[in-house]
Every structure is written in structure tokens, then in C-alpha cells.
């Protein structure tokens, strides 16, 4: 088998982590929760189990600044020294998610207010408004002190900002002031421009000054959705600016320390990747919490087979480096039902994170708490502080396995050429989701499910997938899928065209480029922004009742659909790949394909019920392009990194994996049980 080292995709050695380490594994520890005389025992145990770093001070603002302007880092110094004694590096945190009570009482204006006017209070967490100048000032002052103290300390490897920083839909006065400032800047202080962009001639919504504008009410079904779009942009920006400022302060002092934050993979919120000062992204992921997104009777103990894969594929492309900051070691305390994970599942998740190319994995948390909101949350050790839990043992096993592989690890991008050749990008911009979601036209339409139909097919191919934003260079990818990309402009359409002319293979799907960036329909035939590119005009679109679906035929098979279907009028040299077989437009095209320049354009004008048509379209396209694909069943995924193949089995039955020629099993066996992992070496 031939190894491709660099073409076509990016992620290689970075300045923070070494390829030969494969991954570092760490555990959260909160010294402030435990008797000081237990710290040494706990950190020693952490080290003995195989952990290489720990994570401190995430929610400790009250201990770090017990009174306004009075700082105490002495206790943290002791904990850092003990971590160092046991060879544990430290990830330091900024603790802004938990302001001390003196702050909320002295400056109540910092408290978040929701759309209904409810004001949050001290006693939980994440109750302060990122828009509040007072909160920001005090947070930044505390962070600067912390950065001065630890920025030049080689025992600290990096920093995590805040905790799962969210996009706040904050209805407080300061958020409103911020929104008005944002609009003034965006529309150059000219209210006429805003009226034009928001289409306020409609329903007498015209404004005569920026001071008349309020925060849009999401709960009002008919709220001006152009305004909602701008508000969501503003809200995402506010979170990003809060993080950027924290990061800049730390970097004033930090020597050779990285800065990241631990995002929830909220693909729809629009803030991930927006904070450009961060060195890379990391995420938190919980797999088992009471639903059954898994496969079969036991699936609720294992979780959704693509949940970690998608997070990997979403976070990695942002900078090429990523880590996972929180991964559950067992039961959580906050799900609807909190079952035990299936034996082997914790290790399966660890390998799933690794398979995507991560540089570190940290578990939430080392000890199970004895008091507070998270009493029932599992740790690596249980309530006595010393007994290793089931999940703890699975971590131990994973870390042992990683250490065993290190001596034979090759560079990160050592991957087989046929795997690399399948690399596919999915273009994602949450603004499309925001826009469609306010005007779905069919309540059974689901933008995420639409994207997932393509993603699932690609993962069954054993294809590396990158979710990318428009900032990225499309030409690195042999195939670019652009699903339901509703908001576009001429510049973007031009880039798509250039990509195709130069040999790229573009897959555009229904609802793409039907509105401009403000969500307005251009004064032109419906959907015509991309007609020249696809070679299709849209005659009209139709939506059907879920109980009375229509069918689309492709290569003699029929597929059900109801959520969205465009009736296409292709120019004569387009190939028609699928047609509608019912309704008054029977026989008319739903999917077309054309060659253009050195590349191709496939247009899928319909969203089918179970995604099988989408899969068939991709099958046909990849066969045309001569890109060989695998056919892994749902639940089994495969990736390569560092000269290793990793196969993961989330399915409810064993899976037999045929090894590529010349490969050797390193971990597991070719018959992979439920929750099992196979790691093999790739022949050079
Ligand atoms: C995460 C959060 C952690 C912890 C964890 C419990 O969402 O970031 O601080 O609360 O949940 O599972």
C-alpha cells in the first residue's frame, strides 16, 4: 500500500504537540473541592494511572479573588507544584463561568436576562452577561493577574478560556446597547440602509433611528427574520470578542503556552472558529445521557456512532489542530436517564477521538464529587477517592495502548493514498441554518438531517471529511458538498465556478443560493443565482405531506421524499440522474450532473426521506470520478493517522474487517465486537 504524506489536506505537525506522542491524555481536577491533604494522593494516583496532564481552576474565581481586587494564588501554586512533582502538566483555566457572589451583589447589572425578562442569579453558573462592561472589566483584570503569575511557567502547557462559552441570547440593557452599536457600524450610521436590508417597508416596520430598534423576539413566529439574522450574527460576535480579549491578555504574558476554549459542538450557533486569536479549537462531548441514538437494544449505552466523528471533522479543519477537553468516564448526572456505558464504550470513544486526529483528550473528571450539583457524576475514581471506576480502567487501558504505539508511530499525515483521495469537504455556514429555520416552509424539513444524509454516506465510504467555512481554500478537496446553502452572493458563486473550472467536483443541493446574505430573494427567476453553474433552471419547488410522500426514480429504483423538491429544467447537455415519478410533474428532473471546465457539477434538487437517494448520487459520482470507496455498515467507521488504521464498532453485532494488504493487527482483532476497536499498521 502506498502512503501519501501530504496531499491534499493540511493538518500536519503543529508547534504545540509532537506527532510521536500521538495523543496526550489528561483529567480535570478541582483542588478547591478537596482537603488539601488529599491533593498529593490524588495527583500521584492520576500519574500512576497514566495521565500526562491535569486541568485546574476552571470554576475557582471565588477562591482566586475572594474579595474585589484581592487575589490569592497560593493554594493553586501548591497544586501546580504537586502536579509537577508527579509529571503532570497543567491546563490553566480562566474561571469566568462562575463569578463570585460579591460581583453579582455589588454589580447586579452583570446578570443575564432572558427574552421573558427573567434575571439569572448567583447559585448556579454562567449567569453573567458577556455584554456587561463591568463583568468584562473585572474578568479581564482577574485573568491578567493570573496570566502574569503563570504565563511564564513551563509547568503550564496551555489555557482554557471560560467553560463551554455559549452564544448568549441576552435581553439585558447592555446587550441591547451593544446590538444598536453593532447595527450602527454595520449600516454606517444610516438607518435607510438598515431599513433596506431588513425589508422594513413590509408591515410598517420602518425605523427612523437606531434607538428605536429592540432585540428581536425569537418566540414571535412572524418576527422580522432579517433582523433575527443580524441579531444572531451580533450574539456570536459578542462571545467571540469576549474570548479574543481574554486570549490577548494571556498572550501578553504567556511563553510557549497555547490558548483554547472547550466549545460544546453547537454547530448552529456560529461562534466556533470565529475567535481568531485562539491557537486551536477543543470541544466537549458526552455520549450516553438517556436517549437511544445508538444502534439496537444496547445502543443507549454506546451512543450515536457519528457523534464524535462529526465533532472531529468539524473542529479539526478550523486550524488543523484540535483536542477534546471533556469526555465522560462513565455516568453523567444531567441526562434524562443516566445509564452505565456499555463495557468498552468509554475506550471506544477515546479511540474515536484519536481516530479523527486529535492531539489531546481530557476526561471530565478525576474524582466523583461528594457535594454540589454534580454528585452523581462519575469520575476516574469513585466517591472514596481511590477506587478506580469501570471507565477509569478503560482510560488506563487506552493510555497503555497509546504508549505501546508511540515507538512505531509515523508522522500524522502518513495515510494510504486511496484514503486521502477520498477526502471530501462539506461547506457549512450556520447562517444558512438560521435563515431556513425561520422560514422552513415544511415543518418536517430538518437542515441537520439533510446534511447528515451526505455525511453518513461519506463516512460509510471510509472517506476523510472536513467541514469547512468559506474562508478555506476549496481547491484542496477533490469533492466539495454544499448542502442547503441558502444564503450566497455573486462572489461565492464565482468561487464555486472557479473551483469546478480548475477540476473540482461540486455537489450542490436543494435550497442553495436562493437568497442573498440578508435573506432577501433577488429580483430574478427563483434560484437563478446558480443557474449558469448548474445548467438548471428551477421551474418551481414543491412540498408534500409526510404521510403522502412522493417518489423520485434513479437507475430504476424509487426513493420517497416530502420535505423539499425542486422541479428542474436542465439545459440539453446536462445528464438527468433522477426524475419525479408522481404528481403533475411526473418525469421531470430532480437530480442533474454536468461536466464543466475540468470538473463537474452535480445538483440534487430534492431531499429524500431516508437519504438513500443522496447516497446513490454520491455512489455514482465517485464511481465516475474513479475514486474508490468502501462500504462500511452504519455503526462502523474507519480512519487513518500516523501510519495506523483505526476501525471502530458502534454496531450491535460483531464486524469482520478485511485488512488491507500488508497490514498487521496491533490492537484488537479483525473480528471486532460491539464497542470494540481494531488498530492496524499500514504497510509503508
Ligand atoms: C459539561 C461542562 C462541565 C461539566 C460537565 C458534566 O457540559 O462543561 O463543566 O458540568 O458538563 O457532565
XYZ file of C-alpha atoms and ligand atoms in Angstrom:
696
model
C 0.000 0.000 0.000
C 1.275 3.411 -0.893
C 1.408 6.133 1.743
C 0.608 9.696 0.864
C 2.289 12.100 3.186
C 0.870 15.487 2.395
C -1.597 15.794 -0.491
C -4.213 17.208 -0.409
C -5.150 18.215 3.089
C -3.296 20.314 5.538
C -3.095 19.024 9.061
C 0.477 18.171 9.938
C 2.870 18.799 12.741
C 1.980 21.844 14.771
C 4.010 23.855 17.197
C 2.309 22.615 20.370
C 2.180 18.860 20.051
C 4.547 16.219 18.752
C 3.494 13.560 16.251
C 5.427 10.932 18.152
C 3.297 11.490 21.288
C 0.169 10.534 19.283
C -2.107 11.986 21.927
C -1.750 13.292 25.456
C -4.401 12.254 27.952
C -5.444 14.305 30.962
C -8.033 14.614 33.717
C -9.903 17.512 35.347
C -9.089 18.115 38.963
C -10.571 20.763 41.242
C -8.156 21.198 44.187
C -10.648 23.600 45.787
C -13.182 20.774 46.144
C -10.956 18.562 48.292
C -8.996 18.607 51.515
C -5.534 19.856 50.823
C -4.091 16.755 52.468
C -5.632 14.629 49.683
C -4.168 16.533 46.727
C -0.892 14.711 46.674
C -2.511 11.278 46.899
C -4.908 12.170 44.060
C -2.324 13.634 41.704
C 0.041 10.742 42.363
C -2.747 8.327 41.507
C -3.562 10.292 38.359
C 0.037 9.927 37.277
C 0.183 6.218 38.143
C -2.882 5.527 36.028
C -1.042 7.005 33.042
C -2.402 10.552 32.756
C 0.023 13.171 31.476
C -1.728 16.405 32.302
C -4.350 17.829 34.588
C -6.716 20.774 34.439
C -7.089 23.361 37.216
C -9.077 26.366 38.371
C -11.946 26.116 35.925
C -14.586 27.416 38.316
C -12.399 28.904 41.031
C -12.828 32.674 40.644
C -14.195 32.935 44.198
C -11.048 31.263 45.541
C -8.704 33.222 43.281
C -10.211 36.605 44.074
C -12.050 36.212 47.378
C -12.670 39.963 47.573
C -12.695 42.525 44.821
C -9.109 43.227 43.829
C -7.628 40.796 46.425
C -6.022 37.820 44.762
C -4.858 34.559 46.266
C -2.969 32.136 44.060
C -1.073 30.452 46.886
C -3.340 27.392 47.031
C -3.102 26.975 43.267
C 0.690 27.285 43.420
C 0.728 24.316 45.800
C -1.471 22.253 43.481
C 0.690 23.140 40.452
C 3.817 22.113 42.362
C 2.259 18.755 43.243
C 1.153 18.172 39.665
C 4.703 18.858 38.558
C 6.073 16.502 41.184
C 4.059 13.726 39.523
C 4.922 14.662 35.944
C 1.554 16.148 35.188
C 1.467 19.269 33.042
C -1.323 21.720 33.817
C -4.038 23.297 31.693
C -4.933 26.538 33.462
C -8.453 27.998 33.208
C -9.890 31.489 33.422
C -12.959 30.630 35.562
C -15.171 33.335 34.039
C -18.172 30.972 34.010
C -18.508 31.336 37.788
C -18.199 34.927 39.030
C -18.012 35.221 42.843
C -21.041 36.376 44.775
C -19.516 39.760 45.665
C -19.549 40.558 41.963
C -23.225 39.750 41.393
C -24.314 41.563 44.547
C -22.272 44.707 44.042
C -22.911 44.905 40.287
C -26.289 43.228 39.632
C -26.325 44.683 36.118
C -23.947 41.876 35.097
C -26.696 39.259 35.429
C -28.148 37.745 32.302
C -31.764 38.417 31.358
C -33.736 36.137 29.049
C -36.364 37.001 26.449
C -39.159 36.688 29.037
C -37.357 39.127 31.340
C -36.162 36.527 33.901
C -32.894 37.566 35.528
C -30.363 34.836 36.393
C -28.819 34.789 39.860
C -25.808 33.547 41.744
C -26.001 29.894 42.818
C -25.590 28.066 39.525
C -23.109 29.162 36.867
C -22.893 31.025 33.562
C -25.176 33.781 34.807
C -23.103 36.777 33.722
C -23.602 38.709 30.513
C -20.719 38.879 28.053
C -22.147 42.256 27.063
C -21.647 43.746 30.503
C -18.693 46.174 30.579
C -18.391 45.710 34.355
C -18.243 41.939 34.164
C -15.737 42.125 31.344
C -13.555 44.621 33.131
C -13.433 42.548 36.313
C -12.969 39.276 34.426
C -10.125 40.722 32.372
C -8.425 42.146 35.443
C -8.518 38.758 37.187
C -7.270 36.999 34.033
C -4.411 39.418 33.629
C -3.297 38.734 37.212
C -3.462 35.006 36.565
C -1.570 35.345 33.304
C 1.152 37.458 34.957
C 1.508 34.773 37.588
C 1.504 31.677 35.352
C 2.283 32.923 31.842
C 5.966 32.227 32.109
C 5.639 28.931 33.939
C 6.763 25.904 31.969
C 4.613 23.618 34.121
C 1.544 25.144 32.460
C 1.077 23.812 28.910
C -1.900 25.854 27.936
C -5.049 27.705 28.837
C -8.745 27.046 28.596
C -10.911 30.159 28.479
C -14.254 30.225 30.278
C -16.256 26.987 30.147
C -18.260 25.890 27.135
C -18.699 29.529 26.091
C -22.119 29.810 24.576
C -23.811 32.317 22.346
C -25.990 34.232 24.762
C -29.411 35.439 23.750
C -29.256 38.148 26.306
C -32.092 40.661 26.668
C -30.398 42.960 29.153
C -29.918 46.686 28.583
C -26.205 46.347 27.845
C -26.802 43.698 25.219
C -29.374 45.988 23.607
C -26.875 48.878 23.592
C -24.320 46.546 22.058
C -26.742 45.425 19.349
C -27.525 49.020 18.408
C -23.813 49.841 18.223
C -23.262 46.789 16.050
C -26.034 47.894 13.679
C -24.812 51.478 13.538
C -21.410 50.252 12.486
C -22.720 47.689 10.044
C -25.036 50.173 8.322
C -22.652 53.141 8.561
C -24.995 55.004 10.845
C -27.553 55.221 8.042
C -30.949 53.938 9.115
C -32.102 53.845 5.474
C -29.549 51.151 4.759
C -30.861 49.089 7.660
C -34.462 49.566 6.517
C -33.477 48.363 3.082
C -31.584 45.315 4.377
C -34.356 44.297 6.760
C -37.138 44.964 4.267
C -38.949 47.126 6.785
C -41.335 48.534 4.187
C -43.168 45.286 4.871
C -45.842 45.547 7.627
C -44.955 49.119 8.575
C -41.727 48.105 10.251
C -39.747 51.135 9.087
C -37.386 52.675 11.660
C -36.385 56.296 11.803
C -33.489 55.880 14.226
C -31.245 53.119 15.604
C -32.551 53.865 19.107
C -35.978 52.536 18.142
C -34.604 49.083 17.464
C -35.022 46.386 20.082
C -33.665 42.869 20.385
C -35.826 40.607 18.212
C -38.218 38.269 19.963
C -37.487 34.741 18.832
C -40.739 33.488 20.275
C -42.769 35.642 17.864
C -43.326 33.464 14.836
C -43.594 36.408 12.458
C -40.650 38.404 13.808
C -38.690 40.075 11.007
C -36.229 37.316 10.105
C -33.696 39.672 8.528
C -33.445 41.290 11.955
C -33.098 37.858 13.581
C -30.232 37.092 11.205
C -28.354 40.248 12.219
C -29.066 39.614 15.887
C -27.613 36.109 15.703
C -24.527 37.482 13.976
C -24.164 40.047 16.741
C -24.660 37.460 19.503
C -21.973 35.161 18.064
C -19.595 38.097 17.672
C -20.104 39.097 21.279
C -18.968 35.679 22.527
C -16.024 35.740 20.159
C -14.908 39.183 21.255
C -15.119 38.154 24.901
C -12.844 35.185 24.183
C -10.499 37.185 21.964
C -9.922 39.741 24.673
C -9.190 37.018 27.254
C -6.791 35.402 24.851
C -4.943 38.625 24.061
C -4.438 39.287 27.766
C -2.989 35.845 28.352
C -0.713 36.132 25.348
C 0.776 39.320 26.730
C 2.449 37.111 29.331
C 2.301 33.543 28.056
C 5.516 31.978 26.848
C 5.051 28.846 24.796
C 1.603 28.168 26.159
C -1.376 27.560 23.922
C -4.804 29.084 24.396
C -8.081 27.400 23.525
C -11.570 27.006 24.908
C -13.832 23.998 25.336
C -16.753 24.508 22.995
C -19.909 22.426 23.027
C -20.194 21.280 19.406
C -23.155 23.599 18.754
C -22.806 23.622 15.002
C -25.686 26.051 14.647
C -24.517 28.844 16.939
C -21.968 30.442 14.665
C -19.210 31.167 17.174
C -16.927 28.146 16.720
C -13.960 29.220 14.645
C -14.915 32.887 14.968
C -12.426 33.668 17.708
C -9.320 34.047 15.605
C -6.868 34.614 18.422
C -7.248 31.078 19.807
C -4.459 28.713 18.833
C -6.882 25.895 18.089
C -10.307 24.625 18.986
C -11.234 21.985 21.502
C -14.607 20.520 22.291
C -16.577 18.664 24.964
C -18.583 15.561 24.115
C -20.984 13.423 26.083
C -22.204 10.221 24.528
C -24.606 8.480 26.888
C -27.275 10.523 28.706
C -30.602 8.891 28.304
C -31.709 8.777 24.701
C -31.033 5.970 22.297
C -29.247 7.450 19.349
C -27.206 4.278 19.244
C -27.797 1.064 17.360
C -30.075 -1.666 18.696
C -31.210 -2.569 22.190
C -27.891 -1.633 23.819
C -27.245 1.437 21.724
C -28.275 3.785 24.548
C -25.135 2.669 26.387
C -22.827 3.364 23.448
C -24.243 6.404 21.727
C -24.542 7.786 18.229
C -21.818 6.243 16.024
C -21.060 9.521 14.258
C -21.344 11.940 17.171
C -17.623 12.068 17.911
C -16.634 11.621 14.249
C -18.637 14.688 13.230
C -17.195 16.796 16.043
C -13.689 15.746 14.953
C -14.453 16.606 11.347
C -15.917 19.952 12.330
C -13.240 21.136 14.775
C -10.055 19.788 13.137
C -10.309 21.808 9.902
C -10.543 25.146 11.714
C -6.798 25.275 12.363
C -5.643 21.714 11.695
C -5.109 21.010 15.409
C -7.757 20.108 17.942
C -8.258 18.400 21.252
C -11.127 17.129 23.321
C -11.412 18.818 26.670
C -14.191 16.739 28.205
C -15.157 13.134 27.626
C -17.261 11.285 30.155
C -15.619 8.413 32.026
C -18.993 6.894 32.962
C -22.430 8.036 34.071
C -23.262 11.741 33.945
C -25.680 13.441 36.338
C -27.658 15.668 33.993
C -29.224 13.380 31.363
C -32.889 12.404 31.252
C -31.720 8.963 32.426
C -28.082 8.352 33.278
C -27.213 4.745 32.420
C -23.874 2.980 32.734
C -21.987 2.962 29.441
C -21.653 -0.416 27.780
C -18.412 -2.180 28.767
C -15.782 -0.976 26.340
C -17.738 2.131 25.271
C -15.520 4.616 27.139
C -12.461 3.171 25.418
C -14.318 3.174 22.096
C -14.994 6.927 22.478
C -11.352 7.570 23.333
C -10.251 5.782 20.189
C -12.927 7.645 18.202
C -11.453 10.969 19.297
C -7.976 9.730 18.490
C -9.021 8.445 15.063
C -10.044 11.947 13.973
C -6.508 13.246 14.517
C -6.756 14.935 17.929
C -3.675 15.942 19.903
C -5.104 15.539 23.368
C -8.044 14.123 25.268
C -9.059 15.150 28.740
C -11.649 13.430 30.879
C -14.316 15.109 32.886
C -13.482 14.367 35.745
C -10.917 12.669 38.010
C -12.959 12.366 41.222
C -16.683 11.916 41.698
C -17.894 14.938 43.717
C -19.305 14.406 47.212
C -21.452 17.550 47.214
C -22.856 20.101 44.799
C -24.753 19.840 41.554
C -22.659 17.028 40.105
C -22.793 14.495 42.958
C -23.856 11.641 40.699
C -21.256 12.385 38.034
C -18.787 9.573 37.549
C -15.071 10.095 37.798
C -11.948 8.098 37.081
C -12.100 7.242 40.766
C -15.270 6.864 42.836
C -16.654 8.535 45.963
C -13.874 7.207 48.214
C -11.315 8.994 46.046
C -9.242 5.884 45.416
C -11.280 3.088 43.814
C -10.827 3.154 40.056
C -14.198 3.026 38.258
C -15.041 0.888 35.221
C -14.478 3.881 32.974
C -11.275 4.687 34.847
C -9.940 1.260 33.931
C -10.849 1.847 30.290
C -8.875 5.091 30.336
C -5.967 3.208 31.853
C -6.136 0.654 29.081
C -6.304 3.319 26.353
C -3.312 5.201 27.757
C -1.326 1.959 27.970
C -2.195 1.181 24.360
C -1.138 4.640 23.202
C 2.179 4.329 24.997
C 2.643 0.970 23.289
C 2.103 2.515 19.850
C 4.367 5.541 20.305
C 7.602 3.767 19.367
C 6.177 2.731 15.982
C 4.198 5.898 15.210
C 4.932 7.719 11.971
C 4.100 11.307 11.060
C 0.497 12.385 11.463
C -0.228 12.518 7.735
C 1.089 9.032 6.996
C -2.135 7.763 5.449
C -2.821 5.472 2.481
C -3.192 7.234 -0.863
C -6.614 5.726 -1.638
C -7.947 7.043 1.681
C -6.542 10.517 1.057
C -8.001 10.521 -2.438
C -11.496 10.208 -0.962
C -11.106 13.428 1.054
C -14.310 15.414 0.832
C -15.300 18.775 2.224
C -18.746 19.862 3.349
C -19.256 23.609 3.234
C -21.009 24.825 6.365
C -22.203 28.227 7.452
C -24.692 28.319 10.338
C -26.314 31.401 8.819
C -27.995 29.119 6.293
C -29.496 27.128 9.112
C -30.663 30.316 10.885
C -32.265 31.556 7.722
C -34.012 28.339 6.713
C -35.131 27.626 10.236
C -37.217 30.832 10.424
C -38.898 30.035 7.104
C -38.839 26.279 6.663
C -41.952 26.028 4.501
C -42.355 22.458 5.696
C -42.179 21.614 9.374
C -40.692 18.220 8.534
C -37.624 19.842 6.936
C -34.520 19.467 9.114
C -31.311 21.142 7.932
C -29.106 18.978 10.163
C -30.710 15.771 8.939
C -30.242 16.979 5.382
C -26.501 17.467 5.937
C -26.282 14.190 7.830
C -27.546 12.239 4.826
C -24.427 13.220 2.892
C -22.116 12.921 5.877
C -23.323 9.432 6.717
C -22.757 8.256 3.144
C -19.244 9.721 3.158
C -18.310 8.076 6.442
C -19.554 4.726 5.142
C -17.095 5.245 2.258
C -14.280 5.457 4.785
C -13.698 8.997 3.494
C -11.886 11.701 5.450
C -14.353 14.576 5.723
C -13.688 18.209 6.625
C -16.497 20.600 7.481
C -15.130 23.890 6.198
C -16.140 27.516 6.170
C -15.920 29.848 3.197
C -12.557 31.131 4.397
C -10.923 27.883 3.338
C -9.332 27.038 0.028
C -11.782 24.767 -1.814
C -9.156 23.571 -4.277
C -7.598 21.262 -1.690
C -10.619 18.992 -1.939
C -11.417 16.673 -4.855
C -15.126 16.824 -3.937
C -16.971 19.678 -2.252
C -20.525 19.102 -0.989
C -22.594 22.238 -0.430
C -25.830 21.237 1.287
C -28.838 23.597 1.520
C -26.581 26.641 1.420
C -29.367 29.134 1.239
C -27.510 32.439 1.593
C -24.999 33.319 -1.105
C -23.698 36.116 -3.256
C -22.009 36.549 -6.603
C -18.533 36.318 -5.117
C -19.213 32.913 -3.620
C -20.855 31.590 -6.770
C -17.798 32.782 -8.680
C -15.517 30.842 -6.332
C -17.597 27.705 -6.787
C -17.318 28.137 -10.522
C -13.549 28.644 -10.410
C -13.234 25.548 -8.250
C -15.101 23.495 -10.854
C -13.309 25.008 -13.855
C -9.999 24.023 -12.266
C -11.075 20.409 -11.777
C -13.154 20.400 -8.575
C -16.294 18.311 -8.257
C -19.078 20.327 -6.742
C -22.237 18.816 -5.286
C -24.889 21.470 -4.667
C -28.134 20.509 -3.011
C -31.637 21.935 -2.877
C -32.304 25.350 -1.315
C -28.786 26.535 -2.191
C -28.145 30.170 -3.184
C -31.807 31.103 -3.235
C -31.365 34.230 -1.106
C -28.749 36.913 -0.655
C -26.757 37.325 2.565
C -29.532 39.327 4.189
C -32.039 36.617 3.400
C -33.704 38.556 0.580
C -34.815 36.956 -2.668
C -33.010 38.544 -5.622
C -35.264 40.190 -8.220
C -34.638 37.426 -10.756
C -36.069 33.978 -11.529
C -36.191 31.864 -8.357
C -32.873 30.149 -7.641
C -31.181 31.660 -10.662
C -28.006 32.753 -8.831
C -26.537 29.347 -9.660
C -28.347 28.519 -12.942
C -25.297 29.179 -15.044
C -23.229 26.911 -12.840
C -25.656 24.007 -12.583
C -27.091 24.409 -16.066
C -30.541 24.094 -14.461
C -33.403 26.488 -14.096
C -35.911 25.853 -11.334
C -39.448 25.654 -12.732
C -40.904 25.586 -9.217
C -40.483 23.725 -5.912
C -42.978 21.526 -4.118
C -43.525 20.267 -0.592
C -45.555 17.187 0.291
C -47.309 15.785 3.326
C -45.181 13.324 5.285
C -47.944 10.698 5.119
C -48.300 11.121 1.360
C -44.712 11.233 0.152
C -43.768 11.401 -3.486
C -41.121 9.320 -5.205
C -38.040 10.053 -7.224
C -36.588 7.454 -9.580
C -32.907 6.928 -10.187
C -31.457 3.960 -12.086
C -34.746 2.026 -11.780
C -35.140 2.448 -8.030
C -37.670 4.693 -6.307
C -36.999 6.876 -3.275
C -39.525 8.660 -1.053
C -39.408 12.372 -0.413
C -41.628 15.055 1.033
C -39.658 17.871 2.692
C -38.431 19.786 -0.360
C -38.322 19.070 -4.087
C -37.263 21.365 -6.923
C -38.562 20.671 -10.381
C -35.599 21.336 -12.635
C -35.363 22.498 -16.232
C -31.866 21.450 -17.309
C -30.129 22.639 -20.428
C -29.709 19.946 -23.063
C -26.190 18.750 -22.288
C -26.883 18.088 -18.584
C -27.331 14.455 -17.642
C -30.549 13.808 -15.775
C -29.821 11.330 -13.000
C -33.209 11.243 -11.264
C -36.783 12.256 -12.089
C -40.016 12.663 -10.164
C -42.344 9.724 -10.703
C -45.549 11.132 -9.294
C -47.616 14.265 -9.074
C -48.381 16.522 -12.002
C -44.678 16.907 -12.773
C -44.040 13.206 -13.290
C -40.971 12.623 -15.445
C -39.374 15.978 -14.676
C -35.787 16.124 -13.396
C -34.806 16.173 -9.722
C -31.051 15.485 -9.973
C -28.663 16.572 -12.720
C -24.988 16.234 -13.495
C -22.755 18.120 -15.859
C -19.127 18.453 -16.777
C -17.815 21.982 -16.672
C -14.253 23.081 -17.341
C -12.022 20.429 -15.844
C -14.572 19.499 -13.182
C -18.191 18.533 -12.617
C -21.345 19.919 -11.038
C -23.980 17.651 -9.519
C -27.239 19.276 -8.469
C -29.525 17.383 -6.091
C -32.822 19.282 -6.098
C -34.616 17.004 -3.671
C -34.279 15.912 -0.028
C -35.333 12.295 0.432
C -36.825 10.655 3.492
C -34.023 8.313 4.457
C -31.066 9.621 2.472
C -30.716 6.591 0.206
C -31.032 8.635 -2.968
C -28.369 11.024 -1.704
C -26.129 8.011 -1.117
C -26.832 6.668 -4.641
C -25.989 10.037 -6.166
C -22.649 10.093 -4.376
C -22.012 6.428 -5.333
C -22.496 7.299 -8.963
C -20.387 10.430 -8.765
C -17.419 8.807 -7.005
C -17.546 5.912 -9.491
C -17.472 8.418 -12.376
C -14.542 10.194 -10.812
C -12.651 6.956 -10.305
C -12.482 7.485 -6.550
C -12.638 4.099 -4.847
C -14.855 3.958 -1.789
C -15.555 1.458 0.969
C -18.954 0.249 2.020
C -18.887 0.196 5.808
C -22.203 -0.550 7.532
C -23.725 2.178 9.699
C -22.024 1.922 13.075
C -18.586 1.055 11.763
C -16.116 3.802 10.951
C -12.527 3.769 9.828
C -9.828 6.432 9.792
C -6.069 6.621 9.411
C -3.380 8.637 11.165
C 0.331 8.224 11.985
C 0.558 5.102 9.842
C -2.234 3.353 11.762
C -5.696 2.322 10.624
C -8.356 2.553 13.323
C -11.687 0.731 12.978
C -14.458 1.418 15.486
C -17.554 -0.699 16.014
C -20.629 1.070 17.436
C -22.979 -1.535 15.930
C -24.905 -4.153 17.890
C -23.151 -7.071 16.211
C -19.548 -8.029 15.574
C -17.955 -6.763 12.401
C -15.308 -8.572 10.408
C -12.819 -6.162 8.856
C -10.726 -7.231 5.868
C -7.253 -5.858 6.414
C -5.612 -4.037 3.523
C -2.741 -5.989 2.040
C 0.460 -5.860 4.049
C -1.235 -4.546 7.200
C -0.689 -6.040 10.634
C -3.074 -6.095 13.587
C -1.660 -4.126 16.513
C -4.633 -3.870 18.855
C -7.840 -5.949 18.838
C -8.688 -8.446 16.154
C -10.239 -8.490 12.693
C -13.487 -9.675 14.277
C -14.446 -6.548 16.141
C -17.090 -6.989 18.840
C -19.685 -4.374 19.770
C -17.768 -1.461 21.337
C -14.549 -2.982 20.066
C -11.599 -1.267 18.407
C -9.123 -2.552 15.851
C -5.831 -0.781 15.248
C -3.574 -1.994 12.447
C -0.347 -0.793 10.964
C -0.192 0.372 7.379
C 2.442 -1.103 5.147
C 4.955 1.597 4.120
C -20.142 19.932 30.747
C -19.498 21.097 31.480
C -18.700 20.621 32.660
C -19.493 19.660 33.484
C -19.966 18.523 32.616
C -20.724 17.456 33.365
O -21.121 20.344 29.849
O -18.646 21.800 30.611
O -18.308 21.736 33.433
O -20.564 20.307 34.082
O -20.786 19.034 31.606
O -21.024 16.382 32.534
